């Protein structure tokens, strides 16, 4: 789908012919979304976009920026959380968005759906003409600003997951909790892979070396860059929280195992002398040099039982003094 908007100083008009939109006076914004290769090639030919830049958008490479003689190219990523059993790379579903910023035109190319771009475009259609009125560089800034705001929505969702996991670790850690911890950790790592290159891209656009971005617009790009710096810092903080939560879970699991082993050790220790006595009397012999006179003693059996009970009582008393029970 190709959508072309032209601002001629009096209002915004939709133009179907790409060549006419390119040649029109004023500011032109052409957005390509869910487009076929033929549609992308048509836009590239109309605006003389470099084949390598178009190839970067199609191949979903790492976010980057590059300056050409007639325009500036910036590749950024949209991001959304996926659900279900996914691999590491698919925890965060990202789509490339290429921004080509010219002197009086802006081309945005998305091979899939790009909700942040669509939102900005819809605001222009509803009458927010100041975006195109202030030039293509300001419109591109607005697209990037909405894109970064969508990153914060994902981060807020991950924050809620982390808080729920922390509460669960303290209240009732179970075997499924470790899987949840690792899942959030993978999502944070995947999200960081998307955000970090975008931050580097914004740093290039905001530092003042790009000729197609006017001096009075650079402060807006610096503001978006500051948001990305904050986002990366929060990602690092949340990753540390998840690692700490995992350590707490493992420590709680180890403590629970130690308590069980204590009880089993006490029980085994108590039964050791009982097993010894039972083994000796289980031989069932009498007479000869190994005569056991208590076998024929009237009170032999009660005496052995009382002795074993006394030993067990002494051992329980000892373990209680040692705080094992």
Tab-separated table of C-alpha atoms in Angstrom:
chain	number	residue	atom	x	y	z
A	1	UNK	CA	0.000	0.000	0.000
A	2	UNK	CA	1.341	3.406	-1.023
A	3	UNK	CA	-0.065	6.562	0.535
A	4	UNK	CA	1.152	9.993	-0.595
A	5	UNK	CA	0.345	13.274	1.183
A	6	UNK	CA	1.299	16.719	-0.094
A	7	UNK	CA	1.185	19.946	1.907
A	8	UNK	CA	1.115	22.959	-0.412
A	9	UNK	CA	0.930	25.703	2.193
A	10	UNK	CA	-2.849	25.761	2.457
A	11	UNK	CA	-3.713	22.177	3.353
A	12	UNK	CA	-2.886	18.508	3.015
A	13	UNK	CA	-3.958	16.636	-0.091
A	14	UNK	CA	-3.752	12.931	-0.981
A	15	UNK	CA	-2.064	12.235	-4.303
A	16	UNK	CA	-2.298	8.898	-6.077
A	17	UNK	CA	0.459	9.466	-8.643
A	18	UNK	CA	3.865	9.066	-6.964
A	19	UNK	CA	5.679	11.063	-9.641
A	20	UNK	CA	3.189	13.920	-9.255
A	21	UNK	CA	3.660	13.851	-5.491
A	22	UNK	CA	7.423	14.043	-5.960
A	23	UNK	CA	7.160	17.016	-8.305
A	24	UNK	CA	4.533	18.890	-6.283
A	25	UNK	CA	5.362	22.157	-4.556
A	26	UNK	CA	5.455	22.056	-0.786
A	27	UNK	CA	6.242	19.095	1.479
A	28	UNK	CA	5.574	15.526	0.326
A	29	UNK	CA	5.249	12.469	2.531
A	30	UNK	CA	5.006	9.055	0.900
A	31	UNK	CA	4.431	6.080	3.172
A	32	UNK	CA	4.782	2.487	1.953
A	33	UNK	CA	3.356	-0.211	4.235
A	34	UNK	CA	2.833	-3.949	3.646
A	35	UNK	CA	4.073	-3.213	0.155
A	36	UNK	CA	5.036	-5.587	-2.602
A	37	UNK	CA	8.476	-5.468	-4.188
A	38	UNK	CA	6.981	-3.704	-7.204
A	39	UNK	CA	5.513	-0.922	-5.056
A	40	UNK	CA	8.769	-0.427	-3.182
A	41	UNK	CA	10.692	-0.300	-6.471
A	42	UNK	CA	8.247	2.260	-7.853
A	43	UNK	CA	8.789	4.570	-4.884
A	44	UNK	CA	12.542	4.032	-5.035
A	45	UNK	CA	12.608	4.993	-8.718
A	46	UNK	CA	10.438	8.079	-8.177
A	47	UNK	CA	12.653	9.448	-5.394
A	48	UNK	CA	15.951	7.974	-6.653
A	49	UNK	CA	16.536	5.956	-3.472
A	50	UNK	CA	19.741	3.955	-3.332
A	51	UNK	CA	19.348	0.225	-3.952
A	52	UNK	CA	21.496	-0.678	-0.929
A	53	UNK	CA	19.254	1.341	1.415
A	54	UNK	CA	16.150	-0.378	0.014
A	55	UNK	CA	17.894	-3.728	0.434
A	56	UNK	CA	18.617	-2.924	4.094
A	57	UNK	CA	14.916	-2.315	4.700
A	58	UNK	CA	13.909	-5.525	2.959
A	59	UNK	CA	16.478	-7.647	4.803
A	60	UNK	CA	15.669	-6.184	8.249
A	61	UNK	CA	19.285	-5.436	9.114
A	62	UNK	CA	20.528	-3.736	12.266
A	63	UNK	CA	19.229	-0.198	12.842
A	64	UNK	CA	21.523	2.328	11.177
A	65	UNK	CA	21.761	5.764	9.578
A	66	UNK	CA	23.532	6.898	6.438
A	67	UNK	CA	23.727	10.202	4.617
A	68	UNK	CA	23.438	10.404	0.840
A	69	UNK	CA	23.860	13.451	-1.381
A	70	UNK	CA	20.131	14.229	-1.679
A	71	UNK	CA	18.687	12.682	1.485
A	72	UNK	CA	19.408	11.033	4.814
A	73	UNK	CA	18.529	7.391	5.374
A	74	UNK	CA	17.649	6.043	8.828
A	75	UNK	CA	16.577	2.482	9.544
A	76	UNK	CA	14.732	1.911	12.818
A	77	UNK	CA	12.601	-0.909	14.220
A	78	UNK	CA	9.069	-1.218	15.516
A	79	UNK	CA	8.690	-3.758	18.320
A	80	UNK	CA	5.935	-5.748	19.977
A	81	UNK	CA	5.814	-8.631	22.415
A	82	UNK	CA	4.882	-12.064	21.061
A	83	UNK	CA	3.010	-14.708	23.006
A	84	UNK	CA	3.294	-18.506	23.218
A	85	UNK	CA	6.319	-20.765	22.988
A	86	UNK	CA	8.874	-18.804	21.014
A	87	UNK	CA	12.553	-18.961	20.282
A	88	UNK	CA	15.008	-16.400	21.609
A	89	UNK	CA	14.948	-14.195	18.494
A	90	UNK	CA	11.151	-14.220	18.360
A	91	UNK	CA	10.506	-13.041	21.927
A	92	UNK	CA	10.346	-9.479	20.561
A	93	UNK	CA	8.789	-9.236	17.119
A	94	UNK	CA	10.413	-6.334	15.264
A	95	UNK	CA	9.705	-4.812	11.857
A	96	UNK	CA	12.043	-2.496	9.926
A	97	UNK	CA	11.004	1.044	9.047
A	98	UNK	CA	13.160	3.029	6.648
A	99	UNK	CA	13.022	6.831	6.758
A	100	UNK	CA	14.361	8.771	3.772
A	101	UNK	CA	14.547	12.485	4.671
A	102	UNK	CA	14.971	14.859	1.742
A	103	UNK	CA	14.899	18.651	1.452
A	104	UNK	CA	11.155	18.859	0.843
A	105	UNK	CA	10.040	15.235	0.984
A	106	UNK	CA	9.888	12.275	3.342
A	107	UNK	CA	9.562	8.621	2.363
A	108	UNK	CA	8.836	5.969	4.992
A	109	UNK	CA	9.051	2.311	3.941
A	110	UNK	CA	7.794	-0.589	6.080
A	111	UNK	CA	7.779	-4.159	4.784
A	112	UNK	CA	5.132	-5.070	7.356
A	113	UNK	CA	2.720	-3.112	9.504
A	114	UNK	CA	4.041	0.008	11.215
A	115	UNK	CA	1.518	1.287	13.761
A	116	UNK	CA	3.597	4.277	14.967
A	117	UNK	CA	3.929	5.589	11.401
A	118	UNK	CA	0.233	4.994	10.739
A	119	UNK	CA	-0.678	6.963	13.878
A	120	UNK	CA	1.333	9.991	12.807
A	121	UNK	CA	-0.059	9.802	9.291
A	122	UNK	CA	-3.599	9.622	10.644
A	123	UNK	CA	-2.992	12.726	12.766
A	124	UNK	CA	-1.916	14.581	9.605
A	125	UNK	CA	-5.077	13.460	7.848
A	126	UNK	CA	-7.198	14.676	10.761
A	127	UNK	CA	-5.828	18.191	10.322
A	128	UNK	CA	-2.491	18.299	12.173
A	129	UNK	CA	-0.871	20.043	9.210
A	130	UNK	CA	1.913	21.614	11.257
A	131	UNK	CA	3.921	18.388	10.938
A	132	UNK	CA	4.363	18.761	7.199
A	133	UNK	CA	4.328	22.546	7.458
A	134	UNK	CA	7.499	22.455	9.556
A	135	UNK	CA	9.262	20.262	7.034
A	136	UNK	CA	10.067	16.589	6.428
A	137	UNK	CA	12.710	16.518	9.153
A	138	UNK	CA	10.123	17.511	11.781
A	139	UNK	CA	7.664	14.927	10.470
A	140	UNK	CA	10.397	12.275	10.673
A	141	UNK	CA	11.089	13.369	14.251
A	142	UNK	CA	7.436	12.877	15.109
A	143	UNK	CA	7.490	9.353	13.663
A	144	UNK	CA	10.565	8.516	15.726
A	145	UNK	CA	9.020	10.037	18.854
A	146	UNK	CA	5.874	7.901	18.575
A	147	UNK	CA	8.044	4.854	17.837
A	148	UNK	CA	10.083	5.370	21.024
A	149	UNK	CA	6.891	5.921	23.030
A	150	UNK	CA	5.755	2.455	21.901
A	151	UNK	CA	9.012	1.082	23.343
A	152	UNK	CA	8.036	2.448	26.756
A	153	UNK	CA	4.695	0.644	26.523
A	154	UNK	CA	6.562	-2.652	26.118
A	155	UNK	CA	8.865	-1.771	29.007
A	156	UNK	CA	5.907	-1.024	31.287
A	157	UNK	CA	4.464	-4.445	30.477
A	158	UNK	CA	7.772	-6.133	31.313
A	159	UNK	CA	7.970	-4.124	34.535
A	160	UNK	CA	4.594	-5.496	35.585
A	161	UNK	CA	5.789	-9.038	34.904
A	162	UNK	CA	8.924	-8.491	36.974
A	163	UNK	CA	6.938	-7.105	39.939
A	164	UNK	CA	4.558	-10.084	39.835
A	165	UNK	CA	7.488	-12.515	39.772
A	166	UNK	CA	9.183	-10.773	42.717
A	167	UNK	CA	6.003	-11.101	44.796
A	168	UNK	CA	5.660	-14.754	43.848
A	169	UNK	CA	9.273	-15.527	44.771
A	170	UNK	CA	8.704	-14.199	48.283
A	171	UNK	CA	5.260	-15.742	48.834
A	172	UNK	CA	5.244	-19.134	47.087
A	173	UNK	CA	8.193	-20.108	44.898
A	174	UNK	CA	7.468	-23.152	42.753
A	175	UNK	CA	8.999	-25.037	39.850
A	176	UNK	CA	7.164	-23.015	37.168
A	177	UNK	CA	8.545	-19.749	38.490
A	178	UNK	CA	12.030	-20.345	37.108
A	179	UNK	CA	10.565	-20.657	33.614
A	180	UNK	CA	8.785	-17.317	34.029
A	181	UNK	CA	11.993	-15.669	35.222
A	182	UNK	CA	13.960	-16.972	32.238
A	183	UNK	CA	11.179	-15.910	29.862
A	184	UNK	CA	11.253	-12.297	31.091
A	185	UNK	CA	15.035	-12.314	30.952
A	186	UNK	CA	14.959	-13.434	27.305
A	187	UNK	CA	12.412	-10.742	26.483
A	188	UNK	CA	14.618	-8.068	28.052
A	189	UNK	CA	17.663	-9.272	26.121
A	190	UNK	CA	15.725	-9.371	22.852
A	191	UNK	CA	14.305	-5.917	23.479
A	192	UNK	CA	17.780	-4.593	24.194
A	193	UNK	CA	18.952	-5.932	20.827
A	194	UNK	CA	16.298	-3.759	19.181
A	195	UNK	CA	16.651	-0.594	21.275
A	196	UNK	CA	20.422	-0.250	21.492
A	197	UNK	CA	21.075	0.174	17.719
A	198	UNK	CA	18.137	2.589	17.457
A	199	UNK	CA	19.772	4.699	20.148
A	200	UNK	CA	22.981	4.813	18.127
A	201	UNK	CA	20.985	5.861	15.061
A	202	UNK	CA	19.307	8.720	16.934
A	203	UNK	CA	22.685	9.830	18.262
A	204	UNK	CA	23.858	10.381	14.690
A	205	UNK	CA	20.713	12.279	13.728
A	206	UNK	CA	20.806	14.461	16.864
A	207	UNK	CA	24.432	15.563	16.899
A	208	UNK	CA	24.059	18.206	14.157
A	209	UNK	CA	26.093	16.685	11.321
A	210	UNK	CA	23.117	15.676	9.155
A	211	UNK	CA	22.439	18.338	6.528
A	212	UNK	CA	18.776	17.463	5.922
A	213	UNK	CA	17.895	18.068	9.590
A	214	UNK	CA	17.630	21.785	10.299
A	215	UNK	CA	19.228	23.360	13.340
A	216	UNK	CA	15.903	24.316	14.934
A	217	UNK	CA	14.743	20.658	14.693
A	218	UNK	CA	17.849	19.062	16.182
A	219	UNK	CA	16.677	19.734	19.740
A	220	UNK	CA	13.666	17.500	19.106
A	221	UNK	CA	15.921	14.689	17.950
A	222	UNK	CA	18.059	15.171	21.032
A	223	UNK	CA	14.917	14.827	23.147
A	224	UNK	CA	14.094	11.477	21.503
A	225	UNK	CA	17.706	10.405	21.999
A	226	UNK	CA	17.445	11.259	25.722
A	227	UNK	CA	14.342	9.081	25.953
A	228	UNK	CA	16.251	6.200	24.390
A	229	UNK	CA	19.120	6.671	26.840
A	230	UNK	CA	16.604	6.474	29.676
A	231	UNK	CA	15.063	3.401	28.088
A	232	UNK	CA	18.398	1.602	27.835
A	233	UNK	CA	19.208	2.464	31.464
A	234	UNK	CA	15.863	1.033	32.576
A	235	UNK	CA	16.482	-2.102	30.539
A	236	UNK	CA	19.808	-2.625	32.303
A	237	UNK	CA	18.159	-2.030	35.689
A	238	UNK	CA	15.348	-4.483	34.977
A	239	UNK	CA	17.803	-7.079	33.746
A	240	UNK	CA	19.719	-6.777	37.037
A	241	UNK	CA	16.414	-7.121	38.922
A	242	UNK	CA	15.572	-10.307	37.033
A	243	UNK	CA	19.022	-11.765	37.735
A	244	UNK	CA	18.619	-10.863	41.418
A	245	UNK	CA	15.149	-12.417	41.484
A	246	UNK	CA	16.531	-15.614	39.987
A	247	UNK	CA	19.249	-15.715	42.663
A	248	UNK	CA	16.613	-15.224	45.383
A	249	UNK	CA	14.552	-18.066	43.905
A	250	UNK	CA	17.555	-20.414	43.783
A	251	UNK	CA	18.524	-19.484	47.349
A	252	UNK	CA	14.976	-20.131	48.558
A	253	UNK	CA	14.960	-23.469	46.761
A	254	UNK	CA	18.331	-24.373	48.283
A	255	UNK	CA	17.130	-23.362	51.740
A	256	UNK	CA	14.038	-25.523	51.376
A	257	UNK	CA	16.195	-28.456	50.275
A	258	UNK	CA	18.505	-27.929	53.256
A	259	UNK	CA	15.571	-28.035	55.665
A	260	UNK	CA	14.389	-31.322	54.209
A	261	UNK	CA	17.897	-32.762	54.406
A	262	UNK	CA	18.153	-31.712	58.046
A	263	UNK	CA	15.032	-33.632	58.958
A	264	UNK	CA	16.129	-36.689	56.991
A	265	UNK	CA	19.570	-36.577	58.625
A	266	UNK	CA	18.057	-36.412	62.121
A	267	UNK	CA	15.711	-39.300	61.404
A	268	UNK	CA	18.511	-41.406	59.923
A	269	UNK	CA	20.800	-40.631	62.861
A	270	UNK	CA	18.141	-41.641	65.404
A	271	UNK	CA	17.580	-44.962	63.679
A	272	UNK	CA	21.274	-45.879	63.430
A	273	UNK	CA	21.580	-47.259	67.028
A	274	UNK	CA	18.155	-48.858	66.739
A	275	UNK	CA	19.265	-50.600	63.560
A	276	UNK	CA	22.458	-51.755	65.295
A	277	UNK	CA	20.573	-53.280	68.218
A	278	UNK	CA	18.054	-54.908	65.897
A	279	UNK	CA	20.892	-56.335	63.826
A	280	UNK	CA	22.644	-57.818	66.859
A	281	UNK	CA	19.519	-59.428	68.239
A	282	UNK	CA	18.486	-60.532	64.816
A	283	UNK	CA	21.313	-63.096	64.778
A	284	UNK	CA	19.259	-65.355	67.114
A	285	UNK	CA	22.056	-67.341	68.766
A	286	UNK	CA	22.693	-68.449	72.323
A	287	UNK	CA	25.092	-70.717	74.138
A	288	UNK	CA	28.728	-71.406	73.385
A	289	UNK	CA	31.429	-68.791	73.741
A	290	UNK	CA	29.078	-66.158	72.297
A	291	UNK	CA	26.408	-66.686	74.882
A	292	UNK	CA	23.972	-63.712	75.262
A	293	UNK	CA	22.606	-64.201	78.778
A	294	UNK	CA	19.963	-61.506	78.308
A	295	UNK	CA	18.232	-63.765	75.813
A	296	UNK	CA	17.121	-65.950	78.667
A	297	UNK	CA	16.615	-63.113	81.120
A	298	UNK	CA	12.983	-62.468	81.981
A	299	UNK	CA	13.309	-58.692	81.607
A	300	UNK	CA	15.770	-58.754	78.672
A	301	UNK	CA	13.330	-57.648	75.995
A	302	UNK	CA	11.768	-54.768	78.007
A	303	UNK	CA	15.242	-53.609	79.007
A	304	UNK	CA	16.418	-53.460	75.376
A	305	UNK	CA	13.277	-51.552	74.334
A	306	UNK	CA	13.742	-49.058	77.169
A	307	UNK	CA	17.404	-48.656	76.273
A	308	UNK	CA	16.672	-47.947	72.644
A	309	UNK	CA	13.951	-45.476	73.626
A	310	UNK	CA	16.385	-43.739	75.952
A	311	UNK	CA	19.040	-43.446	73.253
A	312	UNK	CA	16.493	-42.013	70.833
A	313	UNK	CA	15.324	-39.508	73.456
A	314	UNK	CA	18.892	-38.406	74.172
A	315	UNK	CA	19.566	-37.867	70.466
A	316	UNK	CA	16.349	-35.863	70.015
A	317	UNK	CA	17.356	-33.720	73.012
A	318	UNK	CA	20.801	-33.182	71.518
A	319	UNK	CA	19.455	-32.150	68.104
A	320	UNK	CA	17.034	-29.749	69.713
A	321	UNK	CA	19.898	-28.136	71.625
A	322	UNK	CA	21.755	-27.810	68.289
A	323	UNK	CA	18.643	-26.213	66.659
A	324	UNK	CA	18.290	-28.979	64.092
A	325	UNK	CA	14.681	-29.611	65.141
